XYZ file of C-alpha atoms in Angstrom:
560
model
C 233.478 -265.513 -100.561
C 234.165 -269.256 -100.515
C 235.834 -269.111 -103.916
C 237.984 -266.156 -102.850
C 239.004 -267.960 -99.666
C 239.911 -271.114 -101.596
C 242.127 -269.202 -104.012
C 243.836 -267.299 -101.199
C 244.425 -270.529 -99.270
C 245.897 -272.257 -102.329
C 248.114 -269.254 -103.067
C 249.382 -269.097 -99.469
C 250.028 -272.820 -99.215
C 252.067 -272.909 -102.428
C 253.923 -269.729 -101.446
C 255.048 -271.303 -98.148
C 256.040 -274.526 -99.886
C 258.462 -272.745 -102.205
C 259.613 -270.337 -99.525
C 260.405 -272.943 -96.854
C 260.751 -276.217 -98.758
C 264.268 -277.650 -98.552
C 264.111 -278.989 -102.101
C 263.831 -275.400 -103.356
C 266.557 -273.979 -101.097
C 269.156 -273.286 -103.788
C 266.581 -272.107 -106.330
C 265.103 -269.763 -103.736
C 268.564 -268.403 -102.971
C 268.882 -267.512 -106.640
C 265.378 -266.161 -107.392
C 264.017 -264.955 -104.055
C 260.333 -264.023 -103.725
C 259.889 -264.141 -107.502
C 259.976 -267.934 -107.282
C 257.344 -268.098 -104.516
C 254.942 -265.661 -106.177
C 255.262 -267.202 -109.658
C 254.602 -270.739 -108.406
C 251.795 -269.688 -106.050
C 250.011 -267.768 -108.813
C 250.544 -270.722 -111.162
C 248.720 -273.045 -108.756
C 245.744 -270.652 -108.662
C 245.792 -270.429 -112.465
C 245.770 -274.232 -112.746
C 242.676 -274.460 -110.557
C 240.760 -271.737 -112.387
C 241.769 -272.894 -115.876
C 240.470 -276.309 -114.847
C 237.070 -275.105 -113.615
C 236.350 -272.246 -116.036
C 235.285 -274.745 -118.713
C 232.773 -276.665 -116.598
C 230.046 -273.968 -116.607
C 230.219 -274.038 -120.408
C 229.317 -277.747 -120.541
C 225.661 -276.957 -121.211
C 224.502 -280.514 -121.826
C 225.924 -281.598 -118.472
C 224.269 -278.678 -116.687
C 220.947 -279.371 -118.404
C 221.139 -283.009 -117.317
C 221.923 -282.098 -113.704
C 219.208 -279.468 -113.639
C 216.563 -281.810 -115.030
C 217.450 -284.772 -112.835
C 215.437 -284.781 -109.605
C 217.584 -287.612 -108.203
C 220.947 -286.011 -108.910
C 220.183 -282.389 -108.072
C 218.011 -281.010 -105.305
C 216.374 -277.584 -105.525
C 219.345 -275.991 -103.725
C 221.768 -277.664 -106.117
C 219.796 -276.447 -109.116
C 219.849 -272.930 -107.690
C 223.634 -273.189 -107.560
C 223.634 -274.302 -111.193
C 221.764 -271.095 -112.005
C 224.936 -269.238 -111.057
C 227.075 -271.122 -113.572
C 227.570 -268.030 -115.718
C 228.602 -265.976 -112.681
C 231.048 -268.719 -111.708
C 232.485 -268.734 -115.243
C 232.992 -264.966 -115.138
C 234.549 -265.201 -111.657
C 237.052 -267.811 -112.845
C 237.851 -265.689 -115.894
C 238.517 -262.569 -113.798
C 240.669 -264.628 -111.419
C 242.707 -265.931 -114.346
C 243.309 -262.388 -115.588
C 244.382 -261.079 -112.160
C 246.760 -263.917 -111.336
C 248.145 -263.962 -114.866
C 249.339 -260.392 -114.344
C 250.910 -261.456 -111.044
C 252.443 -264.532 -112.668
C 253.975 -262.536 -115.526
C 255.398 -259.895 -113.188
C 256.980 -262.558 -110.969
C 258.568 -264.306 -113.945
C 260.004 -261.043 -115.234
C 261.759 -260.727 -111.856
C 262.845 -264.376 -112.148
C 264.331 -263.738 -115.588
C 266.352 -260.843 -114.204
C 267.544 -262.916 -111.245
C 268.479 -265.852 -113.478
C 270.632 -263.480 -115.485
C 272.175 -261.484 -112.619
C 272.570 -264.338 -110.095
C 274.176 -266.830 -112.452
C 275.543 -269.655 -110.300
C 279.058 -270.874 -111.038
C 278.713 -273.504 -108.329
C 275.447 -275.124 -109.502
C 275.526 -274.839 -113.275
C 272.540 -277.144 -113.915
C 270.328 -274.853 -111.840
C 270.815 -271.956 -114.238
C 268.402 -271.010 -116.990
C 270.947 -268.649 -118.540
C 274.137 -269.795 -120.235
C 276.189 -266.950 -118.767
C 275.808 -264.010 -116.458
C 273.860 -261.152 -118.010
C 272.090 -263.207 -120.721
C 268.550 -262.152 -121.677
C 266.668 -265.441 -121.505
C 262.901 -264.813 -121.680
C 262.763 -264.486 -125.462
C 264.895 -267.610 -125.973
C 262.863 -270.090 -123.950
C 259.657 -271.949 -124.789
C 257.899 -270.750 -121.599
C 258.744 -267.163 -122.493
C 257.470 -267.312 -126.063
C 254.291 -269.205 -125.204
C 253.740 -266.914 -122.228
C 253.848 -263.790 -124.374
C 251.366 -265.245 -126.880
C 249.044 -266.404 -124.089
C 249.057 -262.924 -122.582
C 248.014 -261.465 -125.943
C 245.239 -264.055 -126.371
C 244.013 -263.494 -122.825
C 244.022 -259.729 -123.372
C 241.844 -260.109 -126.485
C 239.425 -262.446 -124.716
C 239.219 -260.217 -121.644
C 238.643 -256.933 -123.446
C 236.138 -258.452 -125.884
C 234.129 -259.843 -122.946
C 233.244 -256.429 -121.585
C 229.588 -255.448 -121.587
C 230.098 -252.571 -124.044
C 231.639 -254.779 -126.738
C 229.178 -257.632 -126.226
C 226.257 -255.265 -126.711
C 227.702 -253.224 -129.591
C 229.314 -256.077 -131.543
C 228.627 -259.599 -130.366
C 230.669 -261.050 -133.250
C 233.910 -259.766 -131.739
C 233.081 -261.406 -128.405
C 232.141 -264.667 -130.094
C 235.231 -265.020 -132.277
C 237.776 -263.904 -129.683
C 236.285 -266.170 -127.018
C 236.843 -269.156 -129.271
C 240.582 -268.471 -128.983
C 240.381 -270.377 -125.702
C 241.466 -273.511 -127.550
C 244.674 -271.772 -128.680
C 245.185 -270.607 -125.099
C 244.960 -274.135 -123.726
C 247.289 -275.583 -126.356
C 249.867 -272.917 -125.547
C 249.366 -273.616 -121.853
C 250.320 -277.251 -122.453
C 253.545 -276.138 -124.143
C 254.206 -273.428 -121.580
C 254.874 -275.899 -118.773
C 257.140 -278.154 -120.858
C 260.234 -275.928 -120.663
C 261.529 -277.330 -117.365
C 263.183 -274.051 -116.337
C 262.597 -274.317 -112.592
C 264.390 -277.222 -110.918
C 264.269 -278.751 -107.463
C 266.858 -280.780 -105.542
C 266.345 -284.546 -105.500
C 269.081 -285.805 -103.093
C 268.229 -284.059 -99.840
C 269.487 -286.917 -97.667
C 272.889 -287.077 -99.339
C 273.199 -283.308 -99.643
C 271.182 -281.346 -97.086
C 270.896 -277.697 -98.190
C 273.750 -275.600 -96.807
C 275.853 -278.623 -95.809
C 279.666 -278.664 -95.742
C 281.457 -280.410 -98.610
C 285.117 -280.790 -97.528
C 286.506 -281.678 -100.955
C 284.864 -278.939 -102.986
C 284.903 -276.253 -100.348
C 288.587 -276.599 -99.527
C 289.607 -276.785 -103.166
C 287.696 -273.696 -104.252
C 288.545 -271.404 -101.302
C 291.480 -269.150 -102.029
C 292.312 -268.847 -98.341
C 292.366 -271.865 -96.038
C 290.551 -271.422 -92.708
C 293.037 -270.916 -89.871
C 291.536 -273.641 -87.684
C 291.762 -276.126 -90.532
C 295.425 -275.106 -91.261
C 296.414 -275.841 -87.656
C 294.920 -279.330 -87.839
C 296.383 -280.087 -91.287
C 299.697 -278.274 -91.712
C 300.578 -280.397 -94.752
C 297.403 -279.461 -96.644
C 297.760 -279.179 -100.435
C 295.328 -278.587 -103.299
C 295.028 -282.335 -103.846
C 291.537 -283.852 -103.357
C 290.536 -284.452 -99.745
C 291.431 -288.074 -98.854
C 288.330 -290.206 -98.517
C 289.838 -292.346 -95.764
C 290.957 -289.361 -93.691
C 288.542 -288.635 -90.829
C 286.667 -285.364 -90.983
C 287.866 -282.864 -88.366
C 285.829 -283.002 -85.164
C 284.925 -279.285 -85.102
C 283.098 -279.610 -88.415
C 281.139 -282.660 -87.314
C 280.026 -281.314 -83.956
C 279.052 -277.856 -85.204
C 275.258 -277.708 -85.007
C 275.116 -275.264 -87.915
C 277.143 -277.366 -90.302
C 276.318 -280.797 -91.731
C 278.627 -282.836 -93.906
C 277.331 -283.757 -97.361
C 278.396 -286.935 -99.117
C 277.757 -285.813 -102.705
C 276.970 -282.838 -104.888
C 273.345 -281.618 -105.126
C 271.338 -283.022 -107.989
C 268.583 -281.012 -109.647
C 265.634 -282.109 -111.728
C 262.995 -280.223 -113.655
C 259.435 -280.271 -112.357
C 257.057 -282.777 -113.865
C 254.479 -280.657 -115.751
C 251.259 -280.889 -113.712
C 249.101 -278.421 -115.634
C 247.847 -281.048 -118.060
C 246.593 -283.079 -115.069
C 244.411 -280.105 -114.109
C 243.003 -279.134 -117.488
C 242.959 -282.342 -119.547
C 239.812 -283.697 -117.863
C 237.581 -280.601 -118.262
C 239.022 -279.910 -121.714
C 238.257 -283.448 -122.925
C 234.781 -283.270 -121.367
C 234.099 -279.993 -123.154
C 235.383 -281.337 -126.489
C 233.278 -284.505 -126.183
C 230.211 -282.406 -125.406
C 230.823 -280.129 -128.381
C 231.143 -283.194 -130.607
C 227.899 -284.598 -129.192
C 226.137 -281.281 -129.752
C 227.416 -281.131 -133.321
C 226.083 -284.615 -134.088
C 222.758 -283.858 -132.372
C 222.219 -280.609 -134.264
C 223.558 -281.800 -137.603
C 220.078 -282.244 -139.102
C 218.248 -279.005 -140.046
C 214.824 -278.283 -138.612
C 211.649 -277.810 -140.595
C 210.407 -274.221 -140.397
C 206.614 -274.297 -140.408
C 205.848 -270.565 -140.181
C 207.380 -267.138 -139.737
C 205.314 -264.395 -138.081
C 206.268 -260.731 -137.992
C 205.174 -259.006 -134.762
C 205.161 -255.299 -133.863
C 208.296 -253.569 -132.542
C 210.723 -255.578 -134.700
C 209.978 -258.985 -133.200
C 210.001 -262.136 -135.293
C 208.406 -265.449 -134.364
C 209.766 -268.642 -135.895
C 207.893 -271.922 -135.496
C 209.583 -275.163 -136.439
C 209.606 -278.938 -136.071
C 212.354 -281.478 -135.436
C 212.297 -285.242 -134.982
C 212.640 -286.481 -131.393
C 212.921 -282.959 -130.007
C 211.905 -282.635 -126.365
C 212.078 -279.562 -124.175
C 210.828 -278.227 -120.863
C 209.265 -274.796 -120.272
C 211.909 -272.165 -119.620
C 214.688 -273.828 -121.625
C 216.530 -272.245 -124.545
C 218.086 -273.356 -127.823
C 220.964 -272.119 -129.985
C 220.126 -271.241 -133.594
C 222.635 -271.513 -136.417
C 221.865 -270.400 -139.962
C 224.813 -270.988 -142.352
C 223.470 -268.471 -144.868
C 223.635 -265.765 -142.211
C 227.024 -266.747 -140.774
C 229.123 -269.869 -141.231
C 230.354 -269.916 -137.625
C 228.124 -267.612 -135.619
C 225.153 -268.859 -133.599
C 222.924 -267.310 -130.915
C 220.778 -268.522 -127.991
C 217.026 -267.894 -127.894
C 214.498 -268.879 -125.262
C 211.743 -271.248 -126.314
C 208.350 -269.558 -126.274
C 206.535 -272.741 -127.293
C 207.554 -276.267 -126.331
C 206.524 -279.497 -128.068
C 203.851 -281.518 -126.262
C 202.185 -284.896 -126.634
C 199.627 -283.420 -128.998
C 201.827 -281.108 -131.078
C 205.419 -281.335 -132.256
C 205.814 -277.641 -133.039
C 208.144 -275.458 -131.004
C 209.041 -271.828 -131.502
C 211.112 -268.802 -130.525
C 210.590 -265.043 -130.544
C 213.619 -262.950 -131.466
C 213.997 -259.193 -131.390
C 215.808 -257.704 -134.399
C 218.568 -255.668 -132.732
C 221.819 -256.642 -134.469
C 223.481 -257.673 -137.720
C 222.778 -261.388 -137.270
C 219.066 -260.982 -136.499
C 218.665 -258.445 -139.300
C 220.152 -260.790 -141.903
C 218.150 -263.697 -140.483
C 214.903 -261.723 -140.693
C 215.609 -260.654 -144.280
C 216.206 -264.267 -145.329
C 213.029 -265.517 -143.655
C 210.685 -262.747 -144.785
C 212.076 -262.961 -148.302
C 210.313 -266.307 -148.576
C 207.243 -265.384 -146.532
C 204.206 -263.219 -147.172
C 204.082 -262.576 -143.403
C 200.790 -264.376 -142.787
C 200.369 -266.443 -139.678
C 199.166 -269.740 -141.049
C 201.039 -272.970 -140.513
C 201.174 -274.791 -143.814
C 201.285 -278.565 -144.215
C 204.689 -280.096 -144.814
C 204.076 -280.684 -148.518
C 203.079 -277.031 -149.008
C 206.014 -275.474 -147.184
C 207.802 -272.465 -148.508
C 211.529 -272.745 -149.114
C 213.138 -271.264 -146.022
C 216.929 -271.210 -145.487
C 218.453 -274.121 -143.614
C 218.310 -273.652 -139.868
C 220.040 -275.821 -137.282
C 218.952 -276.037 -133.644
C 221.286 -277.033 -130.824
C 219.688 -277.835 -127.495
C 217.596 -277.535 -125.491
C 219.584 -276.241 -122.523
C 218.491 -275.495 -118.988
C 217.759 -272.144 -117.386
C 216.497 -270.914 -113.987
C 212.958 -270.507 -115.340
C 212.416 -274.256 -115.341
C 211.876 -273.958 -111.591
C 208.918 -271.596 -111.961
C 206.509 -274.548 -112.084
C 208.105 -276.220 -109.048
C 207.026 -273.563 -106.534
C 203.561 -273.370 -105.029
C 203.631 -269.617 -105.680
C 205.789 -267.916 -108.333
C 206.378 -264.259 -109.185
C 207.474 -263.783 -112.806
C 208.709 -260.323 -113.818
C 209.488 -259.532 -117.460
C 210.886 -256.440 -119.097
C 210.156 -256.032 -122.808
C 211.358 -259.016 -124.841
C 212.349 -260.630 -121.534
C 208.859 -262.112 -121.520
C 209.972 -264.962 -123.773
C 210.981 -267.428 -120.995
C 207.572 -267.013 -119.374
C 205.727 -267.466 -122.662
C 206.653 -271.155 -122.732
C 205.469 -271.468 -119.121
C 202.136 -269.849 -120.019
C 201.767 -272.094 -123.069
C 202.369 -275.120 -120.871
C 199.742 -273.982 -118.358
C 197.323 -273.502 -121.230
C 197.659 -277.192 -122.076
C 197.100 -278.182 -118.446
C 198.069 -276.818 -115.036
C 196.819 -279.414 -112.567
C 199.821 -281.719 -112.951
C 202.259 -279.076 -111.663
C 203.029 -277.931 -108.145
C 202.297 -274.302 -109.058
C 199.000 -273.036 -107.594
C 199.330 -269.275 -108.026
C 201.264 -267.232 -110.550
C 201.923 -263.498 -110.385
C 202.854 -262.288 -113.851
C 204.271 -258.743 -114.170
C 205.185 -257.430 -117.635
C 206.702 -253.978 -118.140
C 206.962 -252.501 -121.665
C 207.685 -249.091 -123.166
C 205.498 -249.582 -126.241
C 201.800 -250.518 -126.165
C 202.270 -252.637 -129.276
C 204.727 -254.908 -127.459
C 201.901 -256.419 -125.432
C 200.415 -257.800 -128.652
C 203.257 -260.334 -128.889
C 201.509 -262.610 -126.405
C 198.130 -260.906 -125.953
C 196.280 -263.847 -127.518
C 198.082 -266.304 -125.246
C 197.287 -264.316 -122.105
C 193.617 -263.974 -123.059
C 193.241 -267.692 -123.835
C 194.826 -268.646 -120.509
C 192.656 -266.124 -118.658
C 189.470 -267.470 -120.250
C 190.475 -271.082 -119.618
C 191.035 -270.452 -115.912
C 187.713 -268.624 -115.630
C 185.934 -271.564 -117.205
C 187.614 -273.918 -114.725
C 186.607 -271.670 -111.810
C 190.207 -270.739 -110.993
C 190.453 -267.027 -111.879
C 192.835 -266.504 -108.958
C 195.382 -268.952 -110.406
C 197.130 -266.205 -112.376
C 197.420 -262.519 -111.484
C 198.313 -260.503 -114.596
C 199.653 -256.955 -114.325
C 200.788 -255.091 -117.448
C 202.710 -251.834 -117.049
C 203.231 -249.283 -119.799
C 206.244 -247.281 -118.654
C 206.218 -244.574 -121.368
C 203.041 -243.042 -122.764
C 201.493 -239.688 -123.620
C 198.106 -240.668 -122.306
C 195.752 -243.531 -121.528
C 196.062 -246.257 -124.141
C 194.503 -249.652 -124.702
C 195.445 -252.827 -126.494
C 193.404 -252.608 -129.674
C 190.791 -255.349 -130.127
C 187.556 -256.433 -128.481
C 189.053 -259.781 -127.488
C 191.677 -258.020 -125.359
C 189.221 -256.503 -122.892
C 190.516 -258.780 -120.143
C 194.001 -257.329 -120.637
C 192.883 -253.726 -120.947
C 191.488 -253.913 -117.418
C 194.917 -255.049 -116.202
C 196.916 -252.410 -118.088
C 198.504 -249.841 -115.775
C 200.372 -246.664 -116.652
C 203.810 -246.097 -115.123
C 206.240 -248.409 -113.354
C 205.466 -250.994 -110.681
C 205.805 -249.971 -107.041
C 207.930 -252.972 -106.162
C 207.945 -252.563 -102.387
C 204.150 -252.407 -102.176
C 203.876 -255.280 -104.632
C 206.124 -257.528 -102.527
C 204.306 -256.586 -99.326
C 200.950 -257.415 -100.897
C 202.172 -260.785 -102.198
C 203.727 -261.631 -98.829
C 200.487 -260.719 -97.044
C 198.399 -262.962 -99.316
C 200.846 -265.887 -99.022
C 201.839 -266.000 -95.371
C 204.619 -268.394 -94.331
C 205.127 -269.660 -97.878
C 208.189 -269.826 -100.109
C 207.743 -267.821 -103.300
C 209.975 -268.205 -106.330
C 210.949 -264.876 -107.900
C 211.976 -264.997 -111.563
C 213.192 -262.011 -113.524
C 214.232 -261.541 -117.134
C 214.875 -257.944 -118.021
C 217.095 -254.912 -117.439
C 219.671 -255.035 -114.652
C 217.997 -252.135 -112.858
C 214.813 -254.143 -112.283
C 216.829 -257.219 -111.428
C 218.788 -255.445 -108.683
C 215.603 -254.074 -107.120
C 213.945 -257.500 -107.059
C 217.083 -259.129 -105.699
C 217.260 -256.636 -102.850
C 213.567 -257.006 -101.991
C 213.797 -260.802 -102.122
C 216.578 -260.765 -99.531
C 214.732 -258.375 -97.210
C 212.594 -259.709 -94.366
C 208.869 -259.183 -93.870
C 206.427 -259.507 -90.984
C 204.351 -262.252 -92.623
C 206.932 -265.051 -92.525
C 206.997 -265.199 -96.334
C 210.281 -266.173 -97.957
C 211.236 -265.024 -101.445
C 213.810 -267.029 -103.448
C 215.343 -264.960 -106.233
C 216.195 -266.322 -109.674
C 217.506 -264.188 -112.519
C 218.249 -264.277 -116.226
C 219.543 -261.265 -118.137
C 220.006 -260.290 -121.770
C 223.780 -259.915 -121.329
């Protein structure tokens, strides 16, 4: 709502400036509302083109999120909405671009039809009736920018991102072309404003020019000057009193002078664009050295685990990295949540990736080609020859906050468990140093085999907490949403999980009421990574009130 109000206020303010500003009087007379709408939409576009890049500065966001001094918990919760803010700016750019183009089409028609013989420098056309849009730099760059924006907008839809992520990735990188064209777009200097308002107030009376150009001499003026000729008006002759005293007519001392606008767009976008470019350069240098792959593990349901090592790599639970394998794609890279973070005792970190697309399929084939699919981690000198893999990151995510609540509710759907795996691994190493004192872990899967991805981890954490006399620290609930009958996770060591395996879907309302009842007057962090349907339900329940004084704070991450 705030962002909508800001854009509406900026649009209205600029509209009134060009509609009522004296410096735009003659230009407004020529172009009408097309001038006001085109300039007002341009101001909104400048603001959104400036800010749309900031949510993509991932290093900056990770720094702000991880800094306790710079960002409070409320500020970090705002940073969690960076992707939503980016999408909002993008949609705003698309909407006001349509408005901007339509207004300039009207301006082009008015420039052609309302060609001014009196103020020649104000014209964009060379003669009345000239088609000007295709002949000017703003017109050509504008057409190309519209095409680029159309490709970026259509390729950003959910259907295309899910079906073919490559199209989204490559078209979105056309943003650099868009910004370069935007710099050129404002350099045409088509719209001009008047610079000498004091010497020539808009609508003033110019005796010399007016009397020379009129075919018929006003009768009142003829009576005062019976000897009037077409010679220039004498400078030393006093101006007739009726013209001076008329409240609707002011005398101008010179012709109006017009000047093109100083291009301001680069002032808006140069800062964020330079910041983004510097960050991309920093990320390239940081990720220029390939990692050492220590093991590759094939899990059920087309899930692959990759464990690796990298010098001076540090990460926090809940963060993610971007993987780039040149043998799979020279330009394409994808984000994956860390399921294992390096600690003081081990330098290994890892990710779990589900094979669902072309990139992951090719990546799996390259890795398993050099692996016999066992789960051992070989010493460095005995390593198999895996393809080169580059890691960019880590970057922040909302799940970093899960350890900063006294009570947290973590809900995962399928492979959405990966952000919470790193949290569970961290708690396995030691939980007493964190603020978290109770964790509700809900995992919903369609396939019984999916629970085996992290069954060992859950059992080890369960046994550790029992040994430390804190069995209530974590509440594990596993839901099998699709099954033909009662099933169990195969293996004697998984007995602790079998007793927590439920058939069907969670009854979210009862679950929230039970958690609120057991944690009266506390603030509970709700974290969700899974399908949008589950996310919407949790979001709605988190915002609803309860009779126990418990407050739920919702955090979300989605696959899309």
